[in-house]
Tab-separated table of C-alpha atoms in Angstrom:
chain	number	residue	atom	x	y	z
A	959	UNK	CA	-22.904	-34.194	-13.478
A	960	UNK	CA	-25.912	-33.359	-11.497
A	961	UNK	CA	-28.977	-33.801	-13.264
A	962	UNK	CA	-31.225	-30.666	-12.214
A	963	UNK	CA	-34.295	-32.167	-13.042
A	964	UNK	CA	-34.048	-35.633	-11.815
A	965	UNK	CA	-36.594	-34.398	-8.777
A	966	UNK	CA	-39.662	-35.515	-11.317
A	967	UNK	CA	-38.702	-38.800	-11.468
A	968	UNK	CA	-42.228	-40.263	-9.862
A	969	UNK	CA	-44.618	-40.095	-12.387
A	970	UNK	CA	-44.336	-42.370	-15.566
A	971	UNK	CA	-48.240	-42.002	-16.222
A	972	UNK	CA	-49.489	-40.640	-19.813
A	973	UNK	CA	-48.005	-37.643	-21.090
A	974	UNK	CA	-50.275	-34.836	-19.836
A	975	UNK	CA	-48.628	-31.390	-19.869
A	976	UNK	CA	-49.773	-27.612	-19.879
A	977	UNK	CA	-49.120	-25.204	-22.777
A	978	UNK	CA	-46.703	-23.051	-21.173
A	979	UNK	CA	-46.014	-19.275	-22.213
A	980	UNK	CA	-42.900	-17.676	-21.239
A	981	UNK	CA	-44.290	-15.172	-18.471
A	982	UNK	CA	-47.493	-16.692	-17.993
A	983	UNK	CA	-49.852	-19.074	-19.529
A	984	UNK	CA	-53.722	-19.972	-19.215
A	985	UNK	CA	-54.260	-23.484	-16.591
A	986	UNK	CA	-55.421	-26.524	-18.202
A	987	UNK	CA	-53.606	-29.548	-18.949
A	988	UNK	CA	-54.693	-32.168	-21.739
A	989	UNK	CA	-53.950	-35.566	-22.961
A	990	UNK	CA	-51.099	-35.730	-25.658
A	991	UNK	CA	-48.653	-37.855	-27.754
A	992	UNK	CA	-45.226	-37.892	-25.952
A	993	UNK	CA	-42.360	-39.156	-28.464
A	994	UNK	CA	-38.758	-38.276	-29.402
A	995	UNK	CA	-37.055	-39.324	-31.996
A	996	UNK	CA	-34.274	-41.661	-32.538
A	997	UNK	CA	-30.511	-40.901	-34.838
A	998	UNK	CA	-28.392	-43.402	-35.504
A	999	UNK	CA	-25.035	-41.695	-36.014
A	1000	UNK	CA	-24.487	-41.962	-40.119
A	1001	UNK	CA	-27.988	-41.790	-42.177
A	1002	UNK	CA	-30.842	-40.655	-40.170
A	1003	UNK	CA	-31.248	-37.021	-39.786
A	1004	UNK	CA	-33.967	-34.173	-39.886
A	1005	UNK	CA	-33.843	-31.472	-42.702
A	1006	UNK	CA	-36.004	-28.543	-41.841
A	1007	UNK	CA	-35.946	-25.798	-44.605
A	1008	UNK	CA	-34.180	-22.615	-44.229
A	1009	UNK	CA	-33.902	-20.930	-41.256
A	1010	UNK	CA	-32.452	-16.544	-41.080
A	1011	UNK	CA	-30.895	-16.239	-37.753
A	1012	UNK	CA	-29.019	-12.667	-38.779
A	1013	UNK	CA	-30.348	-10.871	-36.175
A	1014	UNK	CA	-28.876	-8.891	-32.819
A	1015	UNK	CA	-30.270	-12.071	-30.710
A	1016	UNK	CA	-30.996	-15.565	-30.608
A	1017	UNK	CA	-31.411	-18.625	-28.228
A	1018	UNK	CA	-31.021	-22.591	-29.426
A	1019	UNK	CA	-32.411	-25.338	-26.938
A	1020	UNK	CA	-33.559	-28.745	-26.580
A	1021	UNK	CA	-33.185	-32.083	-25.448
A	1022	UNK	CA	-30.610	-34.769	-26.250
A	1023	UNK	CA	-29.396	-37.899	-25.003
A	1024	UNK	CA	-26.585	-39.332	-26.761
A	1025	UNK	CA	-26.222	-42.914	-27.275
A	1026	UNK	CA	-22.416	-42.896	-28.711
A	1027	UNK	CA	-20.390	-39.932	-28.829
A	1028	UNK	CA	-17.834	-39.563	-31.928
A	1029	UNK	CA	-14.510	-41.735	-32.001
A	1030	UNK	CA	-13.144	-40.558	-35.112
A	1031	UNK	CA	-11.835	-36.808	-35.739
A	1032	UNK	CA	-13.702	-34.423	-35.369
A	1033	UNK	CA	-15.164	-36.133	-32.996
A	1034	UNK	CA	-18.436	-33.650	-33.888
A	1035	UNK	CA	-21.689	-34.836	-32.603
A	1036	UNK	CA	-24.351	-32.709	-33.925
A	1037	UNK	CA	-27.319	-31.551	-32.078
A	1038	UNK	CA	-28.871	-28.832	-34.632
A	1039	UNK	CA	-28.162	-25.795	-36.424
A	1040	UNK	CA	-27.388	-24.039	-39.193
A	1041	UNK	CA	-23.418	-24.587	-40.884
A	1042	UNK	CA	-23.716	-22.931	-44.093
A	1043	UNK	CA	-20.089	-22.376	-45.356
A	1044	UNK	CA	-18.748	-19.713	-42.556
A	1045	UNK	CA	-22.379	-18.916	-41.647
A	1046	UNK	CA	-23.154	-21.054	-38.224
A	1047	UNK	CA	-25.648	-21.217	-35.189
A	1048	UNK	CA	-25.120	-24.744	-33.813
A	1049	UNK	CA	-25.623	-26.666	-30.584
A	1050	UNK	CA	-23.300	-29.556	-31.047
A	1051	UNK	CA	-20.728	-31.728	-28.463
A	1052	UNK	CA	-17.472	-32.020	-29.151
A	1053	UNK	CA	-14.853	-30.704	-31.618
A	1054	UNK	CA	-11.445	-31.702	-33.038
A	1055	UNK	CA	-9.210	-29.899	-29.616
A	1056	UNK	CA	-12.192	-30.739	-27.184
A	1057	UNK	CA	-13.646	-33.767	-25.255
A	1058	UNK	CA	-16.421	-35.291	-27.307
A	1059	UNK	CA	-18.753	-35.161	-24.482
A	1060	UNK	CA	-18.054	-31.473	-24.408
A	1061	UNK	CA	-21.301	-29.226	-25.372
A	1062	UNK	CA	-20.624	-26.514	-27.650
A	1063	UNK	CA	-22.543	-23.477	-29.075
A	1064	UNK	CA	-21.109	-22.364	-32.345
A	1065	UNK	CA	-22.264	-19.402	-34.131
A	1066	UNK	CA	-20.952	-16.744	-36.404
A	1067	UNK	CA	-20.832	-13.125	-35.649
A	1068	UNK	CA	-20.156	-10.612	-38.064
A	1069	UNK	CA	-17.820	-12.415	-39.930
A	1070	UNK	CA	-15.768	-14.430	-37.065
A	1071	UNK	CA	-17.058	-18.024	-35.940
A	1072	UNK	CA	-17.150	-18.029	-32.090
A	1073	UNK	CA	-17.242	-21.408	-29.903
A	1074	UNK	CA	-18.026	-21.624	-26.427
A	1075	UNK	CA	-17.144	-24.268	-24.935
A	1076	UNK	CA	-18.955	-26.389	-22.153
A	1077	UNK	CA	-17.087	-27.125	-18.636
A	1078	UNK	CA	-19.211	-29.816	-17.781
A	1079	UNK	CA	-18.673	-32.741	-19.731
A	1080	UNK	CA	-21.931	-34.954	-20.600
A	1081	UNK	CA	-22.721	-38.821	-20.109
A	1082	UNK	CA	-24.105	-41.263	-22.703
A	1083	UNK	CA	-27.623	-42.721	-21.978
A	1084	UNK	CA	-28.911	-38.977	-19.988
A	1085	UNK	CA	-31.151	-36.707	-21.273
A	1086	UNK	CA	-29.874	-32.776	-21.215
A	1087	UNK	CA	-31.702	-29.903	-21.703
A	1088	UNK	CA	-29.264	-27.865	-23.110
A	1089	UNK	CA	-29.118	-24.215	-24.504
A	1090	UNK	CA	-27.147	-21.355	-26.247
A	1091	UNK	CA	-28.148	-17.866	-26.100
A	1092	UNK	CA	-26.451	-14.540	-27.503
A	1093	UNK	CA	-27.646	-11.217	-26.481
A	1094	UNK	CA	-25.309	-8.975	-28.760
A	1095	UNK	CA	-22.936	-9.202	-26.402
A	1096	UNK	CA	-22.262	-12.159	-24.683
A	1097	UNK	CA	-22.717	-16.484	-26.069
A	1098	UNK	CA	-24.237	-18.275	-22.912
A	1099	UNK	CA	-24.198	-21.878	-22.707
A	1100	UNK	CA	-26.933	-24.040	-20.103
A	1101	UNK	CA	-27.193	-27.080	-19.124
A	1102	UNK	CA	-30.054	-28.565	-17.247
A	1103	UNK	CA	-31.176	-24.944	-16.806
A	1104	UNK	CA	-27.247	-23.547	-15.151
A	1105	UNK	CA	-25.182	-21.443	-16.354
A	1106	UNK	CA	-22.215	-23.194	-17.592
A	1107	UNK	CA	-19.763	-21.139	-19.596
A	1108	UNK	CA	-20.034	-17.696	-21.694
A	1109	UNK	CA	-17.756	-15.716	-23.398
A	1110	UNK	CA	-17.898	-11.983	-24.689
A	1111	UNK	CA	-18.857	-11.380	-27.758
A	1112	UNK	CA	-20.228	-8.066	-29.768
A	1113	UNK	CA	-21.933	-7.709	-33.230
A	1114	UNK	CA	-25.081	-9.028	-35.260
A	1115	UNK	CA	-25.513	-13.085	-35.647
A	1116	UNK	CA	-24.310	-13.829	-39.597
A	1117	UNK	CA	-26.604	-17.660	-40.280
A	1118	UNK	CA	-29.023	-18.297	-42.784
A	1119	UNK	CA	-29.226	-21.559	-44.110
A	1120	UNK	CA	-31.090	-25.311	-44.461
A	1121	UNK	CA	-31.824	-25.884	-40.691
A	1122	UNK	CA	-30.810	-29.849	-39.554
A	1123	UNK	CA	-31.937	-32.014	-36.375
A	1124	UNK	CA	-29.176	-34.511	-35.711
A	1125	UNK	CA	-26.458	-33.455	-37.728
A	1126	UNK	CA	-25.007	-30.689	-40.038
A	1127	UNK	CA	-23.237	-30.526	-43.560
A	1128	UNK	CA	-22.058	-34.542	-43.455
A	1129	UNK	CA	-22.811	-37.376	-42.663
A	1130	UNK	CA	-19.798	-38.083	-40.382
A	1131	UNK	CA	-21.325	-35.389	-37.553
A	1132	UNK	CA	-24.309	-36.972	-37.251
A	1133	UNK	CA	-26.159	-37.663	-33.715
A	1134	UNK	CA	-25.986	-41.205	-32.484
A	1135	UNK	CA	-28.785	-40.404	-30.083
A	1136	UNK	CA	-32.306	-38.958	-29.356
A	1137	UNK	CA	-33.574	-35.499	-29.790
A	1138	UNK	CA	-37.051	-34.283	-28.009
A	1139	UNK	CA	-38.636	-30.315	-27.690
A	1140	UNK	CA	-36.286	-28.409	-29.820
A	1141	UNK	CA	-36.825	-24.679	-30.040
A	1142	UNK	CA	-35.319	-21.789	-32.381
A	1143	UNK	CA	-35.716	-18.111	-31.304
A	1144	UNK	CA	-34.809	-14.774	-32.398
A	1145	UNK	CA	-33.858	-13.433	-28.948
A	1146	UNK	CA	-32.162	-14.396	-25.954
A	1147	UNK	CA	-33.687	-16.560	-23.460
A	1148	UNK	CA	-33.188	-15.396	-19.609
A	1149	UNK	CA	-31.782	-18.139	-17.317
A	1150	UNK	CA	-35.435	-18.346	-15.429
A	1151	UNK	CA	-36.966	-18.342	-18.694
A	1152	UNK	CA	-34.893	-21.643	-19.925
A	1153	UNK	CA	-34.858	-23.139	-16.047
A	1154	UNK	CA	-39.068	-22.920	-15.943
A	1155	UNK	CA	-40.015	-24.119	-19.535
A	1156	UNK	CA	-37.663	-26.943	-20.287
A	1157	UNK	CA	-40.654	-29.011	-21.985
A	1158	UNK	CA	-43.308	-26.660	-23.007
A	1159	UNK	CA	-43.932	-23.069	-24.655
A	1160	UNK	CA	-46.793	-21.796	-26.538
A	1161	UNK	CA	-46.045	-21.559	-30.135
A	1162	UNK	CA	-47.149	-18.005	-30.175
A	1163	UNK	CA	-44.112	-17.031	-27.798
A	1164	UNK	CA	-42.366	-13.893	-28.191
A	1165	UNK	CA	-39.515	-14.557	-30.512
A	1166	UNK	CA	-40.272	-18.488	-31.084
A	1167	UNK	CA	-39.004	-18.877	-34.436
A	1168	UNK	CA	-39.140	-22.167	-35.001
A	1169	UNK	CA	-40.932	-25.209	-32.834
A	1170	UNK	CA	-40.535	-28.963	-33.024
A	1171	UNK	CA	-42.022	-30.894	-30.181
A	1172	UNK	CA	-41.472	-34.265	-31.977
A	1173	UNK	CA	-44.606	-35.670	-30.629
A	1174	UNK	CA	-46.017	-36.910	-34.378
A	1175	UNK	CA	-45.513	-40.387	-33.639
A	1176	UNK	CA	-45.476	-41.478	-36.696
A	1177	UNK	CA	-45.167	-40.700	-40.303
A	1178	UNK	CA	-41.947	-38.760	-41.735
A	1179	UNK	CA	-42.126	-35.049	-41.143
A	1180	UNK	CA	-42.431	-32.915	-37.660
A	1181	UNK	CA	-44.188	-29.970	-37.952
A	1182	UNK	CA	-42.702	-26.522	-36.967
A	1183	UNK	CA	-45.834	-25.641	-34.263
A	1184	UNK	CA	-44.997	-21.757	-34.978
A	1185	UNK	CA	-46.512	-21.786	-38.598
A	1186	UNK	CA	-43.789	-19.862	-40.175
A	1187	UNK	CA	-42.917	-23.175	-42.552
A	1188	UNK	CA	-40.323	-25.106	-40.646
A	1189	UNK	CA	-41.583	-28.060	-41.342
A	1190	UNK	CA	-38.921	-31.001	-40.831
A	1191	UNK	CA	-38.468	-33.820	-43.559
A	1192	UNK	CA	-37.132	-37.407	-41.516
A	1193	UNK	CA	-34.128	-38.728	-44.426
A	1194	UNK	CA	-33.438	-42.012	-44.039
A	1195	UNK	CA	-35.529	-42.631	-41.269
A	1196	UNK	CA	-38.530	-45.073	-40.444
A	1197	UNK	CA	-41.298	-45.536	-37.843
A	1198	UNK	CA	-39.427	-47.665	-35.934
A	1199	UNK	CA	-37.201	-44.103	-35.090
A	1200	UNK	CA	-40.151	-42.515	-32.802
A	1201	UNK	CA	-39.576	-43.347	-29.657
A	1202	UNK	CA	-41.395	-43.135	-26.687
A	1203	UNK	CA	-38.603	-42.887	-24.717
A	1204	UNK	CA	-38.412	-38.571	-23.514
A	1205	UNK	CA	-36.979	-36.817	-20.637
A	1206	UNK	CA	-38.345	-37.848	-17.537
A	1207	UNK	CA	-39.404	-34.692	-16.428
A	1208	UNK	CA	-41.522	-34.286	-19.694
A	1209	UNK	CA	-43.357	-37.223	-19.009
A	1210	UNK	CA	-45.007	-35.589	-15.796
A	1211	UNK	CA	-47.890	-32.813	-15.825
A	1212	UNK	CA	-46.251	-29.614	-14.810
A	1213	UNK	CA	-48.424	-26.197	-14.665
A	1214	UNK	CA	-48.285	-22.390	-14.868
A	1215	UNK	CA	-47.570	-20.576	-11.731
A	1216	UNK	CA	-51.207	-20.255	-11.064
A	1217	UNK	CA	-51.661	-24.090	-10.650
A	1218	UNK	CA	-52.349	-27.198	-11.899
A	1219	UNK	CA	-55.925	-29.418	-13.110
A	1220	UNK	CA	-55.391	-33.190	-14.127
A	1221	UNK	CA	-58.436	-34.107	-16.187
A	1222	UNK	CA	-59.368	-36.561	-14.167
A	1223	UNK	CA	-60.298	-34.246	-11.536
A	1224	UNK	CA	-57.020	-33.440	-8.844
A	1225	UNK	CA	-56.325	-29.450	-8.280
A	1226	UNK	CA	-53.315	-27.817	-6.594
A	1227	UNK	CA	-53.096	-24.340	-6.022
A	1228	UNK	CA	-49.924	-22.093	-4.538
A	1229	UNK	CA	-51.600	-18.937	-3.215
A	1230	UNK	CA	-49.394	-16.065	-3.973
A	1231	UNK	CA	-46.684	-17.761	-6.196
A	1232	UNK	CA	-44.079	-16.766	-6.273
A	1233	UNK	CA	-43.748	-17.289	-2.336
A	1234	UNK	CA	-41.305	-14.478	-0.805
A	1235	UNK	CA	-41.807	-16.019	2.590
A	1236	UNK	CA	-40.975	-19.251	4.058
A	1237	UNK	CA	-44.622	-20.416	4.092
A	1238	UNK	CA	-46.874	-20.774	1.136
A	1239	UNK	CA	-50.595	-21.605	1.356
A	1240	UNK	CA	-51.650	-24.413	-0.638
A	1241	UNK	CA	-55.468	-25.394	-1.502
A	1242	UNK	CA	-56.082	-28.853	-2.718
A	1243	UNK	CA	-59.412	-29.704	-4.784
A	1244	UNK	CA	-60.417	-32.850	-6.338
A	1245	UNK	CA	-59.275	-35.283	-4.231
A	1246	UNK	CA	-62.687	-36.933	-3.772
A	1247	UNK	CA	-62.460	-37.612	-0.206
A	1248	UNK	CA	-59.101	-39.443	-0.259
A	1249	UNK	CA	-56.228	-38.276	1.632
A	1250	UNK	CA	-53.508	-36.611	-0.410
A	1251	UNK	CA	-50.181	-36.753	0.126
A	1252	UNK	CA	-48.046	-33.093	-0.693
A	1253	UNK	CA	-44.062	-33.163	-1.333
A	1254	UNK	CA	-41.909	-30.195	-1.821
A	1255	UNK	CA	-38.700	-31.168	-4.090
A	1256	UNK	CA	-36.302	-29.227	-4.954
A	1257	UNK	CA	-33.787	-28.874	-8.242
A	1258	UNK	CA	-31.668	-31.632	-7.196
A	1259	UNK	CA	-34.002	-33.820	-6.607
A	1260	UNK	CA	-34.308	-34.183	-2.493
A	1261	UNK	CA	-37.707	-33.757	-1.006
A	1262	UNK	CA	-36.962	-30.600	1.565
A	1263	UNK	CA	-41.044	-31.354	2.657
A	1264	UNK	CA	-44.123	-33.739	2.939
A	1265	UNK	CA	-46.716	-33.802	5.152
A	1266	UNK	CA	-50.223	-35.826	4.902
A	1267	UNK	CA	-53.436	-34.086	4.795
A	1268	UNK	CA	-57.252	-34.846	4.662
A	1269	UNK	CA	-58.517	-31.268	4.490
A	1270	UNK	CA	-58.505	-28.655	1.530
A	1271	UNK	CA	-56.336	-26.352	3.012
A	1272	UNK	CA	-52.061	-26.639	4.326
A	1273	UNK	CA	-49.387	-24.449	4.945
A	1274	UNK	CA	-46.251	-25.608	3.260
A	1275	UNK	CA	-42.552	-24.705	4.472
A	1276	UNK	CA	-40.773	-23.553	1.989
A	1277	UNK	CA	-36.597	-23.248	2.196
A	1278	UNK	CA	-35.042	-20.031	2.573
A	1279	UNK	CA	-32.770	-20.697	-0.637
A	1280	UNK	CA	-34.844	-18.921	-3.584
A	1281	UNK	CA	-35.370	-20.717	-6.874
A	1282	UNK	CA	-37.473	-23.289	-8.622
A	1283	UNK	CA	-39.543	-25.820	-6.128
A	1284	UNK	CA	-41.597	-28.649	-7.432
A	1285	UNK	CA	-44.857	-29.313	-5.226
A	1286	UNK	CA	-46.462	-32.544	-5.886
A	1287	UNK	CA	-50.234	-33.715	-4.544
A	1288	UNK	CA	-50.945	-37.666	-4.594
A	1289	UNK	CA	-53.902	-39.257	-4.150
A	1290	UNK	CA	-54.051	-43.456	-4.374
A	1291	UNK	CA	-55.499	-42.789	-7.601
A	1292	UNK	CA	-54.011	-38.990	-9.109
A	1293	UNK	CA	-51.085	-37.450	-9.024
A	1294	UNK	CA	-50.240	-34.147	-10.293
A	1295	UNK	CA	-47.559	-31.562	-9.872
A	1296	UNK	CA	-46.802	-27.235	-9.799
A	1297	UNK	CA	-44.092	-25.245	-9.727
A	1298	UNK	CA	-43.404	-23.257	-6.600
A	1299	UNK	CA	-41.287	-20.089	-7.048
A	1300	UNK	CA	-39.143	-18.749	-3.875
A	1301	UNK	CA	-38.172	-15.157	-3.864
């Protein structure tokens, strides 16, 4: 399977990052702890309080990477979720008819647990972002930011119960894996919305229920960055289980719309982004007198543009497919990176 966001694999520098809010966001990136943490498929799991999901709309996404999928019937790898008796709203791969390297969004509607089902099926060793959403009337499933599968369904989301990282009511469906940036929210994502924030919203987001960036680092809880009392409690795990290893893409600075800053000093700016033309203006500050090198990449990965520049000031051309662009500036010394949006 295509990874979408294997375009960011250049930059393996220290995790610097922007808050992103859905919409919008303020520019200003920071130094920050970048860690995930690691399962081991029977002992080690995250218990994070009760969560109410029995609401009209909700959305479920993160990051996994799974080291070993399931052998043994049900061949259930659990991502996170609620199963409470009937009452579900789970991100999981596989099930006992299914492909264990199929991703699957569970969750109970009324009274009737509904599955959907991914197409794609997933590697071991790759990092997915992957999401559910349901809208009160349809159960979306995304990987890597697409659109994989959906199904129609109508009524109110029927889930409250003890939220879990890395696996669900036993033992046996535990993750053999990693988890990083996993997110709980009482409405439904949009596709652009899950495509452009992948690895950073502000806690205060509309609808952000429930927030674990696993970036601690250490010690044996994860705090729930929205406040309302998610905290997670690590069972059975150990420092040894934060890992340093995250999604590539997380690992670079990416920005707001409006542009990017790199503390040490290296500024990229798209004027009028997004771009509905196939030329976007780009000013470059910072750069301290060195030339800087800009690249235009797009979701798979392929540079579609790069051109060398010792000035402030260039005119990028941008592709006539619309969708999400990644513009990066290097210097010898900086690098730093902002989305470009194409009408």
């Amino acid at each position: 399977m295509k990874q979408l966001y294997s375009f960011l694999r250049s930059s393996r520098r220290s995790a610097l990052g922007l808050l992103l809010a859905l919409g919008g966001g303020t520019l200003g990136a920071h130094a920050q702890t970048n860690s995930s943490l690691l399962f081991n498929g029977s002992t080690k799991y995250v218990q994070a309080n009760t969560v109410t999901l029995n609401t009209s709309a909700l959305s479920l996404e993160g990051w996994v990477k799974v080291t070993a999928f399931k052998t043994a019937f049900p061949y259930i790898t659990s991502i996170m979720g609620i199963e409470d008796g009937n009452a579900a709203a789970m991100l999981r791969f596989g099930d006992a008819t299914i492909p264990a390297g199929k991703l699957q969004f569970v969750l109970t509607v009324g009274t009737v647990q509904y599955k959907v089902t991914s197409n794609a099926t997933c590697t071991a060793n790759t990092w997915y972002h992957v999401a559910g959403t349901f809208d009160g009337t349809a159960m979306k499933l995304y990987i890597n930011g697409a659109l994989d599968n959906s199904t129609a369904v109508t009524g109110t989301a029927a889930a409250t119960g003890v939220f879990y990282l890395g696996r669900n009511y036993e033992a046996l469906r535990t993750l053999n894996g990693s988890l990083d940036e996993l997110r709980v929210w009482t409405r439904a994502l949009t596709a652009a919305e899950i495509l452009a924030n992948p690895c950073q919203v502000s806690p205060t987001a509309t609808g952000l229920e429930a927030y674990w960036r696993l970036n601690e680092g250490t010690g044996l809880t994860t705090q729930d960055l929205t406040g309302k009392g998610h905290t997670g409690t690590l069972v059975g795990m150990a420092a040894t289980d934060w890992s340093t290893n995250v999604p590539t893409q997380c690992l670079v600075p990416t920005a707001t719309l409006a542009g990017a800053t790199l503390p040490n000093g290296l500024q990229v700016q798209v004027l009028g982004n997004p771009v509905a033309g196939r030329q976007a203006e780009v000013e470059i500050d910072g750069a301290q007198g060195q030339p800087v090198v800009l690249t235009l990449c797009n979701l798979l990965g392929a540079e579609v543009w790069q051109q060398r520049l010792s000035g402030t000031r260039a005119s990028v051309a941008v592709p006539a497919a619309a969708g999400l662009y990644v513009l990066r500036a290097s210097t010898p010394n900086q690098t730093t990176s902002v989305k470009l949006v194409r009408q």
